[in-house]
Tab-separated table of C-alpha atoms in Angstrom:
chain	number	residue	atom	x	y	z
A	155	MET	CA	16.381	202.065	26.855
A	156	THR	CA	13.627	200.070	28.521
A	157	HIS	CA	13.724	197.327	25.901
A	158	VAL	CA	17.510	197.031	26.407
A	159	LEU	CA	17.004	196.398	30.122
A	160	ILE	CA	14.306	193.836	29.376
A	161	LEU	CA	16.557	192.181	26.794
A	162	PHE	CA	19.448	192.017	29.239
A	163	PHE	CA	17.326	190.621	32.083
A	164	ALA	CA	15.592	188.041	29.868
A	165	THR	CA	18.838	186.833	28.269
A	166	PHE	CA	20.732	186.871	31.572
A	167	SER	CA	17.984	184.788	33.187
A	168	ALA	CA	17.913	182.310	30.291
A	169	ALA	CA	21.710	181.902	30.398
A	170	PHE	CA	21.682	181.621	34.193
A	171	MET	CA	18.988	178.937	34.241
A	172	ALA	CA	20.627	176.977	31.427
A	173	THR	CA	23.905	176.831	33.371
A	174	VAL	CA	22.481	176.025	36.815
A	175	PRO	CA	22.061	172.228	36.524
A	176	PRO	CA	25.329	170.465	37.433
A	177	GLY	CA	27.210	169.553	34.277
A	178	LEU	CA	30.622	169.487	32.661
A	179	LEU	CA	31.278	173.239	32.810
A	180	ASN	CA	30.037	174.224	36.258
A	181	MET	CA	31.309	171.070	37.952
A	182	ASN	CA	34.728	171.593	36.417
A	183	ALA	CA	34.658	175.193	37.670
A	184	ALA	CA	34.064	173.800	41.160
A	185	LYS	CA	36.764	171.156	40.696
A	186	VAL	CA	39.318	173.704	39.516
A	187	SER	CA	38.480	175.920	42.478
A	188	VAL	CA	38.943	173.071	44.961
A	189	GLU	CA	42.151	171.690	43.447
A	190	LYS	CA	43.869	174.816	42.098
A	191	GLY	CA	42.375	177.661	44.101
A	192	LYS	CA	39.466	180.029	43.612
A	193	LEU	CA	41.428	182.366	41.330
A	194	ASN	CA	41.948	179.538	38.858
A	195	GLY	CA	38.264	178.771	39.119
A	196	VAL	CA	37.414	182.348	38.185
A	197	ILE	CA	39.891	182.322	35.291
A	198	PHE	CA	38.409	179.049	34.045
A	199	SER	CA	34.913	180.580	34.302
A	200	LEU	CA	36.025	183.611	32.302
A	201	GLY	CA	37.264	181.303	29.567
A	202	VAL	CA	33.921	179.515	29.459
A	203	SER	CA	31.940	182.757	29.442
A	204	SER	CA	34.075	184.224	26.663
A	205	THR	CA	33.286	181.261	24.443
A	206	ILE	CA	29.590	181.470	25.302
A	207	MET	CA	29.601	185.110	24.184
A	208	VAL	CA	31.159	184.152	20.847
A	209	GLN	CA	28.579	181.396	20.398
A	210	ALA	CA	25.746	183.790	21.290
A	211	TYR	CA	27.099	186.259	18.720
A	212	ILE	CA	27.095	183.568	16.039
A	213	ALA	CA	23.563	182.597	17.066
A	214	VAL	CA	22.386	186.200	16.599
A	215	TYR	CA	23.686	186.322	13.045
A	216	ILE	CA	22.173	182.968	12.178
A	217	SER	CA	18.804	184.336	13.305
A	218	LYS	CA	19.484	187.632	11.550
A	219	PHE	CA	20.209	185.926	8.246
A	220	LEU	CA	17.029	183.880	8.414
A	221	TYR	CA	14.912	186.821	9.521
A	222	ARG	CA	16.097	189.066	6.696
A	223	ASN	CA	15.367	186.487	4.037
A	224	PRO	CA	11.560	186.239	3.656
A	225	GLN	CA	11.796	182.995	1.736
A	226	VAL	CA	13.255	181.264	4.790
A	227	ILE	CA	11.451	183.162	7.559
A	228	ASP	CA	9.287	180.122	8.326
A	229	ILE	CA	12.455	178.135	8.857
A	230	LEU	CA	13.360	180.495	11.699
A	231	PHE	CA	10.190	179.621	13.562
A	232	LYS	CA	10.487	175.921	12.798
A	233	ILE	CA	14.031	175.981	14.168
A	234	ALA	CA	12.791	177.746	17.296
A	235	VAL	CA	10.031	175.140	17.731
A	236	ALA	CA	12.486	172.267	17.253
A	237	VAL	CA	15.020	173.800	19.660
A	238	PHE	CA	12.480	174.483	22.404
A	239	ALA	CA	10.864	171.055	21.978
A	240	PHE	CA	14.256	169.371	22.211
A	241	PHE	CA	15.277	171.265	25.335
A	242	ALA	CA	11.876	170.768	26.988
A	243	ILE	CA	12.266	167.006	26.589
A	244	TYR	CA	15.986	167.098	27.374
A	245	PHE	CA	15.623	168.918	30.708
A	246	PHE	CA	12.617	166.778	31.686
A	247	VAL	CA	14.559	163.571	31.032
A	248	MET	CA	17.554	164.968	32.905
A	249	ALA	CA	15.323	165.698	35.893
A	250	LYS	CA	13.954	162.141	35.816
A	251	ARG	CA	17.381	160.609	35.565
A	252	ASN	CA	18.945	162.745	38.249
A	253	LYS	CA	19.699	159.925	40.642
A	254	THR	CA	23.459	160.120	40.557
A	255	LYS	CA	25.704	161.921	42.975
A	256	SER	CA	26.691	165.495	42.306
A	257	GLN	CA	30.279	164.521	41.661
A	258	GLN	CA	29.383	162.305	38.690
A	259	GLY	CA	30.039	163.852	35.307
A	260	ILE	CA	33.209	165.668	36.356
A	261	LYS	CA	35.937	164.879	33.897
A	262	GLU	CA	39.520	165.010	34.890
A	263	VAL	CA	41.029	168.309	33.826
A	264	ASN	CA	44.557	169.006	34.945
A	265	LEU	CA	44.788	172.762	35.065
A	266	SER	CA	47.580	175.138	35.888
A	267	LYS	CA	47.111	178.838	36.428
A	268	LYS	CA	48.619	179.410	33.004
A	269	ASN	CA	46.110	177.436	30.981
A	270	SER	CA	42.919	177.629	33.080
A	271	PHE	CA	41.405	180.205	30.732
A	272	PHE	CA	42.078	178.172	27.591
A	273	LYS	CA	40.756	174.975	29.153
A	274	GLY	CA	37.549	176.858	29.905
A	275	VAL	CA	37.395	178.030	26.295
A	276	LEU	CA	37.977	174.487	25.008
A	277	LEU	CA	35.378	172.802	27.189
A	278	ALA	CA	32.758	175.447	26.385
A	279	ALA	CA	33.472	175.055	22.659
A	280	LEU	CA	32.666	171.338	22.932
A	281	ASN	CA	29.078	172.167	23.885
A	282	LEU	CA	27.371	172.121	20.475
A	283	LEU	CA	23.921	172.870	21.917
A	284	THR	CA	24.737	176.455	22.851
A	285	ILE	CA	24.344	178.006	19.389
A	286	PRO	CA	20.905	176.495	18.604
A	287	TYR	CA	19.771	177.366	22.138
A	288	TYR	CA	20.636	181.041	21.715
A	289	SER	CA	19.346	181.066	18.140
A	290	GLY	CA	15.978	179.939	19.444
A	291	LEU	CA	16.011	182.534	22.199
A	292	ASN	CA	16.988	185.242	19.750
A	293	ALA	CA	14.081	184.341	17.506
A	294	MET	CA	11.691	184.676	20.432
A	295	TRP	CA	13.187	187.945	21.649
A	296	ASN	CA	12.956	189.359	18.129
A	297	GLU	CA	9.294	188.483	17.820
A	298	ALA	CA	8.666	190.010	21.250
A	299	GLY	CA	10.330	193.228	20.070
A	300	TRP	CA	13.186	193.016	22.567
A	301	ILE	CA	15.976	192.775	20.002
A	302	LYS	CA	16.182	194.530	16.628
A	303	PHE	CA	19.543	193.334	15.304
A	304	LYS	CA	21.105	196.710	16.070
A	305	ALA	CA	24.622	196.941	17.488
A	306	GLU	CA	23.300	198.002	20.897
A	307	ASP	CA	20.830	195.133	21.105
A	308	ILE	CA	23.275	192.526	19.832
A	309	THR	CA	25.906	193.685	22.330
A	310	THR	CA	23.371	193.527	25.139
A	311	PHE	CA	22.307	190.012	24.154
A	312	VAL	CA	25.877	188.726	23.924
A	313	VAL	CA	27.039	190.361	27.160
A	314	ALA	CA	23.965	189.135	29.047
A	315	ALA	CA	24.573	185.569	27.834
A	316	GLY	CA	28.165	185.720	29.057
A	317	ALA	CA	27.240	187.410	32.349
A	318	GLY	CA	24.480	184.917	33.121
A	319	THR	CA	26.823	182.005	32.488
A	320	PHE	CA	29.656	183.530	34.502
A	321	SER	CA	27.362	184.246	37.463
A	322	VAL	CA	26.504	180.567	37.847
A	323	LEU	CA	30.107	179.433	37.424
A	324	TYR	CA	31.167	182.023	39.997
A	325	LEU	CA	28.675	180.595	42.488
A	326	TYR	CA	29.969	177.081	41.844
A	327	THR	CA	33.535	178.317	42.233
A	328	PHE	CA	33.025	180.002	45.602
A	329	TYR	CA	30.092	178.189	47.178
A	330	PHE	CA	30.284	174.614	45.922
A	331	ASP	CA	31.200	173.269	49.365
A	332	LYS	CA	27.930	174.624	50.758
A	333	MET	CA	25.927	173.590	47.692
A	334	GLU	CA	27.322	170.079	47.389
A	335	THR	CA	24.927	168.315	49.776
A	336	LYS	CA	21.921	169.863	48.025
A	337	THR	CA	23.120	169.484	44.452
A	338	ASN	CA	20.933	166.524	43.437
A	339	ARG	CA	17.714	168.074	44.688
A	340	PHE	CA	18.656	171.470	43.281
A	341	SER	CA	19.497	169.955	39.892
A	342	LYS	CA	16.229	168.037	39.704
A	343	ASN	CA	14.098	171.095	40.517
A	344	SER	CA	16.003	173.409	38.191
A	345	ASN	CA	15.700	170.922	35.333
A	346	TYR	CA	11.938	170.774	35.788
A	347	ILE	CA	11.793	174.566	35.771
A	348	LEU	CA	13.872	174.703	32.588
A	349	SER	CA	11.668	172.080	30.965
A	350	ALA	CA	8.564	174.114	31.795
A	351	LEU	CA	10.207	177.280	30.477
A	352	MET	CA	11.113	175.616	27.179
A	353	LEU	CA	7.557	174.251	26.888
A	354	LEU	CA	6.158	177.745	27.428
A	355	LEU	CA	8.442	179.184	24.750
A	356	LEU	CA	7.435	176.330	22.445
A	357	ILE	CA	3.736	177.126	22.893
A	358	ILE	CA	4.298	180.842	22.322
A	359	THR	CA	6.256	180.124	19.141
A	360	LEU	CA	3.551	177.801	17.829
A	361	ILE	CA	0.937	180.501	18.466
A	362	ARG	CA	3.107	182.984	16.551
A	363	ILE	CA	3.291	180.573	13.605
A	364	MET	CA	-0.462	179.972	13.601
A	365	TYR	CA	-1.327	183.659	13.570
A	366	ARG	CA	1.281	184.918	11.134
């Protein structure tokens, strides 16, 4: 039971931190909330989170396939290294380039209450980085002994990914007006934190490879 709680907290935190920097999804959640009402913002966020859960589920089975095939086990770690290296550089560059206003990057999305959920699903599906991100995390959690590819662990991982994402979108939906003036500074700091986190995971993975 303890490892399930650790798995949930670790995955929730990773999903939360990955969604914090202002981007297409969270800024659209704020935009929908402002233009169509907070309920639509929540519905949009549920659509996004649902897609994230599906992507996290796919990521688990990609890692599971690699892990259960000894001939490609090294590929799992190389993928994890590549993913963490990419995101470490990506978030660092994003932090350096964060000189634009918080409103930049919001695409026009005309939403009605009827299709808010499906627009959230569509926009989340366009983010092709989600699956490799969660595949890399899953590889790390597996090596740490936090996930064992059992139904309980997989469910925990998927739900935590969705919950972490939804929590951030919920905050953007209800508190964007208060956050708006601090968005640039907040984004810069959070991107540096994410970059450091990815670098740490990269180092840990490299150590695992060296001592296998």
